[in-house]
């Protein structure tokens, strides 16, 4: 492969706020600019620690980049250019094993057509997101006549997969062949992207044609397993601009055959056959919606007159996504103008969907938000336009993602210059003042039970607090609730049945309008009788780590911190059940915490940030 130097696109952090006010944006920042290149169709995903990864296509190749400072600076992980290559699409998924920074993996799916031999290729490259290095290309397909039309990729890295693997990676693609049936294909890896041995056909036709496809992972709290959901468009003729939208999902788990397809472009008594470019997102935070299910949204373009003169952005949504026949229509932008390229994603902590699209008539990129409960069937406007120099925009293809460290959206799009396309960066300038402000929250142990105390600085009538508990700091479940008092107040909740060892708590606050937010996570430790255990918290560590020990009294107990080569950097005696270890002098990286006494040895991997 011939390598080239190239440029890139943007990631824009926005801040969560209520629908009543608009988000303020700063000046768009040019991330990079290399003349006489055409960067297009960007994609973005963010790791659990806030590292943002972006990829984009150029006419003859692709570039993959990373930012570790919220989009301020970018560095290249990989770039490729082929003499006869034409890169149509690139798609990203970022995964990791828990919160281990060294385990971050980036999966880049590429659709490449050969302009001379007319051979279409799709492949998935895996990269070490910590070391910024290529690992392998474990998935590859090719067909004659440039038959591949579109691709997408997703993963379940934040949530349990059905197998004992670290996570699953799933991909979808459409095929339009000259002499064979056309199809929509789903393939999944359950071993962290090392093999892709499970494949299913979601749709097939000898008459119709498939073009765009979108994939998302979804899971509710009640569901025994997560599922992958697909949405795609279908056309009667290859030359048609308008077609039909369908949805289906893996039936009971990610390895199961798909359900029967369900048509969405006729939902809500819409006239059918006028739709295209679907994008799907599904709630995936182990939270139940209607009937113990999750919520799915499919946004798409709808050509009102069938001639391209008036294009709306419409969504079909289903609050019982594990069940087929509960789809409803949700208007997004139905003005008399041309709205294009909707893209939607799910923010799991506050249970919100974020959606962006390009209003080509008014030259603006809108960003909007809605709760996954969809209590009010309208979208709250975050900004009417997140692009400063939007008058030059032609086909920006905006993409919205989520930064898990802030629980806020990130944005990317392409903007044209005289000789090339360039990508811009823009940062939020203000926070939204929530209707409920929690001034403080604490958790303390009292024998066999834990006490959670919190104080509100402001609240309004109709507010409510849901107390959630976790034993791993990641997967939370509700254990109780308290109604708000309507003004600044103190609250106490007793957890009478905590788990032995470390218990993590947070509050899910809900105001009268239905807006949801979360407090920080606090913890309390319950001694587990004579059962020995050692827990280190927090992990990752900023300055100090707390070591909790339960079980019988220990003699000659010590704790040490060493690097991965075994060199001991810190060492101290442990005389109590709780010990604080100062790691502020250590550089960012991975360390081993070793606890030892006359009867036990325990090693815990610690990430210092």
Coordinates of C-alpha atoms in Angstrom, one line a residue:
X1 CA 0.0 0.0 0.0
X2 CA 1.2 3.5 -0.7
X3 CA 1.0 5.8 2.3
X4 CA 0.1 9.4 2.2
X5 CA 0.0 12.4 4.6
X6 CA -3.4 13.8 5.1
X7 CA -5.9 15.8 7.1
X8 CA -8.8 15.6 9.2
X9 CA -12.1 16.4 10.7
X10 CA -13.6 17.5 13.8
X11 CA -15.1 16.6 17.1
X12 CA -17.3 19.1 18.9
X13 CA -18.3 18.6 22.6
X14 CA -21.7 20.0 23.5
X15 CA -23.1 20.3 26.9
X16 CA -26.3 18.6 28.2
X17 CA -29.0 21.1 29.0
X18 CA -32.8 21.4 29.1
X19 CA -34.9 22.1 26.0
X20 CA -35.9 25.5 27.1
X21 CA -32.6 27.2 26.3
X22 CA -30.2 27.0 23.4
X23 CA -26.5 26.0 23.7
X24 CA -24.0 28.7 22.9
X25 CA -21.1 27.8 20.6
X26 CA -17.7 29.3 20.0
X27 CA -15.7 29.7 16.9
X28 CA -15.2 26.8 14.6
X29 CA -11.6 25.6 14.7
X30 CA -9.9 24.1 11.6
X31 CA -8.5 20.8 12.8
X32 CA -6.2 20.3 9.8
X33 CA -6.0 21.6 6.2
X34 CA -4.1 20.0 3.4
X35 CA -4.8 21.5 0.0
X36 CA -6.0 19.6 -3.0
X37 CA -7.6 16.7 -1.0
X38 CA -11.2 15.8 -0.7
X39 CA -12.1 14.6 2.8
X40 CA -15.7 13.3 3.1
X41 CA -18.0 10.9 5.0
X42 CA -16.4 11.3 8.5
X43 CA -17.3 9.1 11.5
X44 CA -16.4 9.5 15.2
X45 CA -16.5 7.4 18.4
X46 CA -15.2 8.1 21.9
X47 CA -13.6 5.6 24.3
X48 CA -14.7 5.4 28.0
X49 CA -11.8 7.7 29.0
X50 CA -12.7 10.5 26.6
X51 CA -10.2 9.7 23.9
X52 CA -11.9 10.6 20.6
X53 CA -11.2 8.6 17.4
X54 CA -12.2 9.8 14.0
X55 CA -11.9 8.4 10.5
X56 CA -12.8 9.9 7.1
X57 CA -12.5 8.9 3.5
X58 CA -10.5 10.6 0.8
X59 CA -10.9 9.9 -2.9
X60 CA -8.2 7.2 -2.9
X61 CA -7.9 6.2 0.7
X62 CA -8.8 6.8 4.4
X63 CA -7.3 8.4 7.5
X64 CA -7.7 7.4 11.1
X65 CA -6.9 9.9 13.9
X66 CA -7.1 10.3 17.6
X67 CA -7.4 13.2 20.1
X68 CA -6.6 12.8 23.8
X69 CA -7.5 16.4 24.7
X70 CA -11.2 16.8 23.8
X71 CA -10.5 17.5 20.1
X72 CA -8.0 20.3 20.6
X73 CA -5.1 18.4 18.9
X74 CA -5.1 15.3 16.7
X75 CA -2.5 12.7 15.7
X76 CA -2.6 10.1 12.9
X77 CA -3.0 6.3 13.7
X78 CA -3.2 5.1 10.1
X79 CA -3.5 6.4 6.6
X80 CA -3.9 4.5 3.4
X81 CA -4.0 5.4 -0.3
X82 CA -4.3 3.1 -3.3
X83 CA -3.7 4.1 -7.0
X84 CA -7.0 2.6 -8.2
X85 CA -8.9 2.8 -4.9
X86 CA -12.1 4.7 -4.3
X87 CA -13.2 4.8 -0.7
X88 CA -16.9 5.3 -0.4
X89 CA -17.5 4.9 3.3
X90 CA -15.6 4.4 6.6
X91 CA -17.2 3.5 9.9
X92 CA -15.9 3.4 13.5
X93 CA -16.5 1.4 16.7
X94 CA -14.3 1.8 19.8
X95 CA -14.2 -1.0 22.5
X96 CA -12.3 -1.9 25.7
X97 CA -12.3 -4.5 28.4
X98 CA -13.9 -2.6 31.3
X99 CA -12.0 0.6 32.1
X100 CA -8.5 -0.7 31.2
X101 CA -6.9 2.1 29.0
X102 CA -4.4 -0.4 27.6
X103 CA -7.2 -2.5 26.2
X104 CA -8.8 0.1 24.0
X105 CA -9.4 -1.2 20.5
X106 CA -10.5 0.7 17.5
X107 CA -12.4 -1.1 14.7
X108 CA -12.5 0.6 11.3
X109 CA -14.8 -0.7 8.6
X110 CA -14.0 0.4 5.1
X111 CA -15.9 0.1 1.8
X112 CA -13.4 0.3 -1.1
X113 CA -14.1 0.0 -4.8
X114 CA -11.5 -0.5 -7.5
X115 CA -12.0 2.0 -10.3
X116 CA -10.1 -0.2 -12.8
X117 CA -10.9 -3.8 -12.0
X118 CA -14.3 -3.0 -10.6
X119 CA -13.8 -5.2 -7.6
X120 CA -15.6 -4.1 -4.5
X121 CA -14.1 -4.8 -1.1
X122 CA -15.2 -4.4 2.5
X123 CA -12.8 -5.0 5.4
X124 CA -12.5 -4.4 9.2
X125 CA -9.1 -3.3 10.5
X126 CA -8.4 -3.5 14.3
X127 CA -6.1 -1.1 16.0
X128 CA -4.5 -0.8 19.4
X129 CA -6.1 2.5 20.6
X130 CA -3.6 2.9 23.4
X131 CA -0.4 2.3 21.4
X132 CA -1.8 3.9 18.2
X133 CA -0.8 0.8 16.1
X134 CA -2.4 -1.5 13.5
X135 CA -3.2 -5.0 14.8
X136 CA -4.9 -7.0 12.1
X137 CA -7.4 -7.2 9.4
X138 CA -9.7 -10.0 10.6
X139 CA -12.6 -9.5 8.3
X140 CA -12.5 -9.2 4.5
X141 CA -15.0 -9.7 1.7
X142 CA -14.9 -8.9 -2.0
X143 CA -17.3 -9.1 -5.0
X144 CA -17.1 -8.2 -8.7
X145 CA -18.8 -5.1 -10.2
X146 CA -18.3 -3.0 -7.1
X147 CA -21.4 -4.6 -5.6
X148 CA -21.1 -3.3 -2.1
X149 CA -23.3 -0.3 -1.4
X150 CA -23.1 0.7 2.2
X151 CA -21.6 -0.4 5.6
X152 CA -22.0 0.2 9.3
X153 CA -20.4 -1.2 12.5
X154 CA -21.3 -1.2 16.2
X155 CA -20.3 -2.9 19.5
X156 CA -21.7 -3.6 22.9
X157 CA -18.5 -2.8 24.8
X158 CA -20.2 -1.0 27.7
X159 CA -22.6 -3.8 28.4
X160 CA -22.5 -7.6 28.9
X161 CA -22.4 -9.6 25.7
X162 CA -24.0 -13.0 25.4
X163 CA -20.7 -14.9 25.2
X164 CA -17.8 -15.0 27.7
X165 CA -15.8 -12.8 25.4
X166 CA -14.8 -9.3 26.3
X167 CA -17.3 -7.7 23.9
X168 CA -19.0 -8.3 20.6
X169 CA -18.4 -6.4 17.3
X170 CA -21.2 -6.4 14.7
X171 CA -21.2 -5.2 11.1
X172 CA -23.9 -4.7 8.5
X173 CA -23.6 -4.2 4.7
X174 CA -25.7 -4.1 1.6
X175 CA -25.0 -5.9 -1.6
X176 CA -26.3 -5.0 -5.1
X177 CA -25.2 -7.6 -7.6
X178 CA -25.7 -7.8 -11.3
X179 CA -26.4 -11.5 -11.7
X180 CA -27.4 -12.6 -8.2
X181 CA -29.9 -11.7 -5.5
X182 CA -29.3 -8.4 -3.6
X183 CA -29.1 -8.7 0.2
X184 CA -28.6 -7.0 3.6
X185 CA -26.0 -8.9 5.6
X186 CA -25.2 -9.0 9.3
X187 CA -22.0 -10.5 10.7
X188 CA -20.9 -10.6 14.4
X189 CA -17.7 -11.4 16.3
X190 CA -18.1 -12.6 19.9
X191 CA -14.3 -12.7 20.7
X192 CA -13.4 -9.0 20.6
X193 CA -13.1 -8.8 16.8
X194 CA -10.6 -11.6 16.3
X195 CA -13.0 -13.8 14.2
X196 CA -16.3 -13.1 12.4
X197 CA -17.8 -16.5 12.1
X198 CA -21.5 -15.7 12.6
X199 CA -23.4 -14.3 9.6
X200 CA -27.1 -13.8 8.8
X201 CA -29.0 -12.4 5.9
X202 CA -31.5 -9.8 7.1
X203 CA -33.2 -9.3 3.7
X204 CA -32.8 -10.6 0.2
X205 CA -34.5 -9.9 -3.1
X206 CA -34.1 -10.8 -6.7
X207 CA -36.1 -7.7 -7.8
X208 CA -35.5 -4.9 -5.4
X209 CA -32.2 -3.1 -4.6
X210 CA -30.6 -2.1 -1.2
X211 CA -28.5 0.9 -0.6
X212 CA -28.1 2.4 2.9
X213 CA -27.8 0.4 6.2
X214 CA -27.5 1.3 9.8
X215 CA -26.8 -0.9 12.9
X216 CA -27.1 -0.3 16.7
X217 CA -26.9 -2.4 19.8
X218 CA -29.7 -2.3 22.3
X219 CA -30.5 -3.8 25.7
X220 CA -32.9 -3.2 28.6
X221 CA -32.6 -4.2 32.2
X222 CA -35.1 -7.0 32.1
X223 CA -33.8 -8.6 28.8
X224 CA -31.6 -11.6 29.4
X225 CA -29.5 -10.6 26.4
X226 CA -28.8 -7.6 24.2
X227 CA -29.6 -7.5 20.5
X228 CA -28.4 -5.8 17.4
X229 CA -30.9 -3.8 15.4
X230 CA -30.7 -2.9 11.7
X231 CA -32.5 -0.4 9.5
X232 CA -32.1 -0.2 5.7
X233 CA -33.7 1.3 2.6
X234 CA -35.0 -0.7 -0.4
X235 CA -35.6 0.6 -4.0
X236 CA -37.5 -0.8 -6.9
X237 CA -34.9 0.4 -9.4
X238 CA -31.2 1.4 -9.0
X239 CA -32.0 4.8 -10.4
X240 CA -34.7 5.6 -7.9
X241 CA -34.1 8.4 -5.4
X242 CA -36.9 7.3 -3.1
X243 CA -37.7 4.0 -1.6
X244 CA -38.9 2.1 1.5
X245 CA -37.5 1.8 5.0
X246 CA -37.3 -1.5 7.0
X247 CA -36.1 -2.6 10.4
X248 CA -35.3 -6.0 12.0
X249 CA -33.2 -7.3 14.9
X250 CA -31.5 -10.4 16.1
X251 CA -34.3 -12.4 17.7
X252 CA -33.3 -13.3 21.2
X253 CA -29.5 -12.5 21.4
X254 CA -26.7 -11.3 19.2
X255 CA -26.1 -14.8 17.7
X256 CA -29.7 -15.4 16.8
X257 CA -31.3 -15.2 13.3
X258 CA -33.2 -12.0 12.6
X259 CA -36.8 -11.3 13.1
X260 CA -39.1 -10.6 10.1
X261 CA -38.6 -7.2 8.7
X262 CA -41.0 -4.4 9.6
X263 CA -41.8 -1.5 7.3
X264 CA -41.3 2.0 8.7
X265 CA -41.8 4.5 5.9
X266 CA -45.6 4.0 6.2
X267 CA -45.8 4.4 10.0
X268 CA -48.4 7.0 11.1
X269 CA -50.4 6.7 7.9
X270 CA -47.5 8.2 5.8
X271 CA -47.6 7.6 2.1
X272 CA -45.0 4.9 1.4
X273 CA -42.2 4.7 -1.1
X274 CA -40.8 8.3 -0.5
X275 CA -38.1 7.6 2.0
X276 CA -34.3 7.0 2.1
X277 CA -31.1 7.2 4.3
X278 CA -32.2 5.6 7.6
X279 CA -30.1 5.8 10.8
X280 CA -31.0 3.7 13.8
X281 CA -30.2 4.1 17.5
X282 CA -31.3 2.0 20.5
X283 CA -31.2 2.6 24.2
X284 CA -28.5 0.4 25.7
X285 CA -28.0 1.2 29.4
X286 CA -29.7 -1.8 31.1
X287 CA -32.7 0.5 31.8
X288 CA -36.3 -0.6 31.1
X289 CA -38.7 1.4 29.1
X290 CA -42.2 0.1 28.2
X291 CA -42.9 -3.6 28.9
X292 CA -39.3 -4.1 30.1
X293 CA -37.9 -3.3 26.7
X294 CA -35.6 -0.7 25.2
X295 CA -36.4 2.2 22.9
X296 CA -35.4 2.3 19.2
X297 CA -35.5 5.3 16.9
X298 CA -35.0 5.2 13.1
X299 CA -34.6 8.7 11.5
X300 CA -34.8 9.0 7.7
X301 CA -35.3 11.5 4.9
X302 CA -38.8 11.7 3.4
X303 CA -39.2 13.3 -0.1
X304 CA -42.7 14.9 0.3
X305 CA -43.4 15.5 -3.4
X306 CA -41.2 12.8 -4.8
X307 CA -39.1 15.3 -6.8
X308 CA -36.6 16.5 -4.2
X309 CA -38.2 19.9 -3.7
X310 CA -39.3 19.4 -0.1
X311 CA -37.5 16.8 2.0
X312 CA -38.4 16.3 5.7
X313 CA -36.6 14.4 8.4
X314 CA -39.0 11.9 10.1
X315 CA -38.4 9.3 12.8
X316 CA -40.2 6.1 13.6
X317 CA -39.8 5.1 17.3
X318 CA -40.7 2.0 19.3
X319 CA -40.6 2.1 23.1
X320 CA -41.1 -1.7 23.0
X321 CA -38.2 -2.4 20.6
X322 CA -38.1 -6.1 21.5
X323 CA -41.6 -6.3 20.1
X324 CA -42.3 -5.5 16.4
X325 CA -45.8 -3.9 16.2
X326 CA -45.4 -0.8 18.4
X327 CA -43.8 1.7 16.0
X328 CA -45.0 5.3 15.9
X329 CA -44.2 8.4 13.9
X330 CA -42.2 11.3 15.3
X331 CA -41.8 14.5 13.3
X332 CA -38.3 16.0 13.5
X333 CA -38.2 18.8 10.8
X334 CA -41.3 19.0 8.5
X335 CA -40.8 22.6 7.3
X336 CA -41.1 23.4 3.6
X337 CA -37.4 23.1 2.9
X338 CA -34.7 20.4 2.2
X339 CA -33.4 18.6 5.3
X340 CA -30.9 15.8 4.8
X341 CA -28.6 13.2 6.3
X342 CA -30.1 12.6 9.8
X343 CA -27.8 10.9 12.3
X344 CA -28.9 9.8 15.8
X345 CA -27.1 8.3 18.8
X346 CA -28.0 7.4 22.4
X347 CA -26.5 8.9 25.6
X348 CA -26.9 6.3 28.3
X349 CA -26.4 8.1 31.6
X350 CA -29.2 10.6 31.1
X351 CA -31.1 8.3 28.7
X352 CA -31.3 10.8 25.9
X353 CA -31.3 10.5 22.1
X354 CA -29.3 13.2 20.3
X355 CA -29.9 13.8 16.6
X356 CA -28.3 16.0 13.9
X357 CA -29.1 16.7 10.3
X358 CA -28.3 19.2 7.6
X359 CA -30.9 21.8 6.5
X360 CA -29.5 22.5 3.0
X361 CA -32.1 25.2 2.3
X362 CA -31.0 27.4 5.2
X363 CA -27.4 26.1 5.3
X364 CA -27.3 24.9 8.9
X365 CA -26.5 21.9 11.0
X366 CA -29.0 21.4 13.7
X367 CA -28.5 19.4 16.9
X368 CA -31.6 18.3 18.9
X369 CA -32.4 16.0 21.9
X370 CA -35.2 13.9 23.2
X371 CA -35.7 11.7 26.2
X372 CA -35.8 7.9 25.5
X373 CA -39.2 7.9 27.2
X374 CA -40.5 10.4 24.5
X375 CA -43.0 11.8 27.0
X376 CA -43.4 14.9 24.8
X377 CA -43.3 14.0 21.1
X378 CA -41.1 17.0 20.2
X379 CA -37.4 17.5 20.1
X380 CA -35.6 20.1 22.2
X381 CA -33.3 22.3 20.2
X382 CA -29.7 22.4 21.4
X383 CA -28.7 24.6 18.5
X384 CA -30.2 25.6 15.2
X385 CA -26.7 25.7 13.7
X386 CA -23.4 24.4 15.1
X387 CA -21.4 25.6 12.1
X388 CA -20.1 29.2 11.9
X389 CA -19.4 29.4 8.2
X390 CA -22.4 27.3 7.3
X391 CA -23.2 29.2 4.1
X392 CA -20.4 27.3 2.3
X393 CA -21.8 23.8 3.3
X394 CA -22.9 21.5 0.5
X395 CA -22.8 17.9 1.7
X396 CA -21.4 18.0 5.3
X397 CA -22.7 14.6 6.4
X398 CA -22.8 15.5 10.1
X399 CA -22.3 12.8 12.6
X400 CA -23.1 12.9 16.4
X401 CA -21.5 10.7 19.0
X402 CA -21.2 10.6 22.8
X403 CA -18.3 11.4 25.1
X404 CA -18.7 9.0 28.1
X405 CA -16.6 11.2 30.4
X406 CA -19.0 14.1 30.1
X407 CA -22.2 12.2 28.9
X408 CA -22.4 14.9 26.2
X409 CA -22.5 14.8 22.4
X410 CA -19.6 15.2 20.0
X411 CA -20.0 16.4 16.5
X412 CA -18.1 16.1 13.2
X413 CA -18.8 17.3 9.7
X414 CA -17.0 18.2 6.4
X415 CA -16.8 21.7 5.1
X416 CA -15.6 22.8 1.6
X417 CA -12.8 25.2 0.8
X418 CA -11.8 26.3 -2.7
X419 CA -9.6 23.3 -3.4
X420 CA -10.6 20.7 -0.8
X421 CA -12.8 19.8 2.1
X422 CA -11.7 20.6 5.6
X423 CA -13.1 19.6 9.0
X424 CA -13.9 22.0 11.8
X425 CA -13.9 21.9 15.6
X426 CA -16.2 23.9 17.9
X427 CA -16.5 23.8 21.7
X428 CA -19.4 24.6 24.0
X429 CA -19.3 27.8 26.0
X430 CA -21.9 27.4 28.7
X431 CA -23.7 24.9 30.9
X432 CA -27.4 24.5 31.4
X433 CA -28.6 25.2 34.9
X434 CA -30.6 22.1 35.9
X435 CA -33.9 22.4 37.6
X436 CA -32.5 20.2 40.4
X437 CA -29.0 20.9 41.7
X438 CA -27.6 18.4 44.1
X439 CA -25.1 20.2 46.3
X440 CA -23.7 17.1 48.0
X441 CA -24.1 13.3 48.2
X442 CA -22.3 10.9 50.5
X443 CA -22.5 7.2 51.4
X444 CA -21.4 5.7 54.8
X445 CA -21.4 2.3 56.2
X446 CA -23.2 1.4 59.5
X447 CA -22.6 -2.2 60.3
X448 CA -24.7 -4.3 57.9
X449 CA -26.4 -1.4 56.2
X450 CA -25.4 1.7 54.3
X451 CA -26.6 5.3 54.6
X452 CA -26.9 7.6 51.6
X453 CA -27.3 11.3 52.3
X454 CA -27.8 14.1 49.9
X455 CA -28.7 17.8 49.9
X456 CA -30.2 19.8 47.1
X457 CA -29.3 23.5 46.4
X458 CA -32.4 24.0 44.3
X459 CA -35.4 21.9 43.3
X460 CA -38.9 22.3 42.1
X461 CA -42.3 20.8 42.8
X462 CA -42.8 17.4 41.2
X463 CA -39.1 16.4 41.5
X464 CA -38.1 12.9 42.3
X465 CA -34.9 11.0 43.3
X466 CA -34.3 7.4 42.3
X467 CA -31.5 5.7 44.3
X468 CA -29.4 3.3 42.2
X469 CA -26.8 0.8 43.4
X470 CA -24.0 -1.1 41.7
X471 CA -21.4 -3.7 42.8
X472 CA -19.0 -3.0 39.9
X473 CA -19.4 0.8 39.5
X474 CA -20.8 0.4 35.9
X475 CA -24.1 -1.4 36.0
X476 CA -26.6 0.3 38.2
X477 CA -30.1 -0.8 39.3
X478 CA -32.8 1.2 41.2
X479 CA -33.2 0.2 44.9
X480 CA -35.5 2.9 46.1
X481 CA -37.0 6.4 45.5
X482 CA -37.8 9.6 47.3
X483 CA -40.2 12.3 46.3
X484 CA -38.8 15.8 46.2
X485 CA -39.9 18.4 48.8
X486 CA -40.1 21.3 46.3
X487 CA -37.3 23.4 47.7
X488 CA -33.7 23.0 48.9
X489 CA -33.7 20.1 51.4
X490 CA -31.7 17.3 53.1
X491 CA -32.5 13.6 52.4
X492 CA -31.5 10.3 53.8
X493 CA -32.0 6.8 52.4
X494 CA -31.0 3.6 54.2
X495 CA -29.8 0.6 52.1
X496 CA -30.9 -2.3 54.4
X497 CA -29.5 -5.1 52.2
X498 CA -26.2 -4.0 50.7
X499 CA -23.8 -6.5 49.1
X500 CA -20.7 -7.6 51.0
X501 CA -17.8 -5.5 49.9
X502 CA -18.0 -2.3 47.9
X503 CA -21.3 -0.8 47.1
X504 CA -21.6 2.1 44.6
X505 CA -24.5 4.6 44.7
X506 CA -25.8 7.4 42.6
X507 CA -29.1 9.4 42.3
X508 CA -31.1 9.6 39.2
X509 CA -33.0 12.9 39.5
X510 CA -36.1 13.7 37.5
X511 CA -37.7 17.2 37.4
X512 CA -41.3 18.0 36.7
X513 CA -40.7 18.3 33.0
X514 CA -39.3 14.8 32.8
X515 CA -35.7 15.8 32.3
X516 CA -33.3 13.3 33.9
X517 CA -29.8 13.8 35.3
X518 CA -27.4 11.8 37.5
X519 CA -25.2 12.7 40.5
X520 CA -21.7 11.6 40.9
X521 CA -21.0 8.1 42.2
X522 CA -20.3 7.5 45.9
X523 CA -19.4 4.3 47.7
X524 CA -19.6 2.5 51.0
X525 CA -17.9 -0.7 52.1
X526 CA -19.6 -3.5 54.0
X527 CA -17.4 -6.0 55.8
X528 CA -18.2 -9.5 54.6
X529 CA -17.8 -11.5 57.8
X530 CA -14.9 -13.9 57.5
X531 CA -14.8 -13.8 53.7
X532 CA -11.5 -12.3 52.6
X533 CA -11.6 -9.7 49.8
X534 CA -9.6 -6.7 48.7
X535 CA -11.1 -3.8 46.7
X536 CA -9.3 -0.7 45.2
X537 CA -11.4 2.4 44.4
X538 CA -11.5 4.5 42.3
X539 CA -10.0 2.9 39.3
X540 CA -8.8 4.7 37.1
X541 CA -7.0 6.9 39.7
X542 CA -6.4 10.6 39.6
X543 CA -4.4 11.2 42.8
X544 CA -5.1 8.6 45.5
X545 CA -6.6 5.1 45.6
X546 CA -8.5 3.6 48.6
X547 CA -7.8 0.0 49.5
X548 CA -10.6 -1.8 51.3
X549 CA -10.0 -5.2 53.0
X550 CA -12.6 -7.4 54.5
X551 CA -12.4 -10.7 56.4
X552 CA -10.4 -11.9 59.4
X553 CA -7.8 -9.8 61.1
X554 CA -4.6 -9.9 59.1
X555 CA -1.0 -9.9 60.3
X556 CA 2.0 -8.4 58.6
X557 CA -0.2 -6.8 55.9
X558 CA 1.5 -4.6 53.3
X559 CA 0.6 -3.0 50.1
X560 CA 2.9 -2.0 47.2
X561 CA 2.6 -0.3 43.9
X562 CA 4.8 -1.5 41.0
X563 CA 5.1 -0.8 37.3
X564 CA 4.5 -3.6 34.7
X565 CA 8.2 -4.5 34.8
X566 CA 7.9 -5.4 38.5
X567 CA 9.8 -2.4 39.8
X568 CA 8.3 -1.4 43.2
X569 CA 7.5 2.3 43.4
X570 CA 5.5 2.6 46.6
X571 CA 5.3 0.4 49.7
X572 CA 3.6 0.7 53.0
X573 CA 2.2 -1.3 55.9
X574 CA -1.6 -1.9 56.2
X575 CA -2.9 -1.7 59.8
X576 CA -6.6 -1.0 59.2
X577 CA -9.4 -2.2 57.0
X578 CA -9.2 0.9 54.9
X579 CA -5.9 2.4 53.6
X580 CA -5.4 5.5 51.4
X581 CA -2.5 5.3 48.9
X582 CA -1.1 8.5 47.4
X583 CA -0.3 8.0 43.7
X584 CA -0.1 11.7 42.8
X585 CA 3.7 11.4 42.2
X586 CA 3.3 8.7 39.6
X587 CA 3.1 9.3 35.9
X588 CA 0.0 8.4 33.9
X589 CA 0.0 4.6 33.0
X590 CA -0.8 1.1 34.2
X591 CA 0.4 -0.1 37.6
X592 CA 0.0 -3.2 39.8
X593 CA -1.3 -2.9 43.3
X594 CA -0.2 -5.9 45.4
X595 CA -1.7 -6.6 48.9
X596 CA 0.0 -9.3 51.0
X597 CA -0.4 -10.6 54.6
X598 CA 0.6 -13.9 56.3
X599 CA -2.4 -15.7 54.6
X600 CA -3.3 -13.8 51.4
X601 CA -1.9 -12.3 48.3
X602 CA -4.0 -10.1 45.9
X603 CA -2.9 -8.2 42.8
X604 CA -5.1 -5.5 41.3
X605 CA -4.4 -3.7 38.0
X606 CA -4.6 0.1 38.5
X607 CA -4.9 2.8 35.8
X608 CA -3.3 6.2 36.8
X609 CA -4.7 9.2 34.8

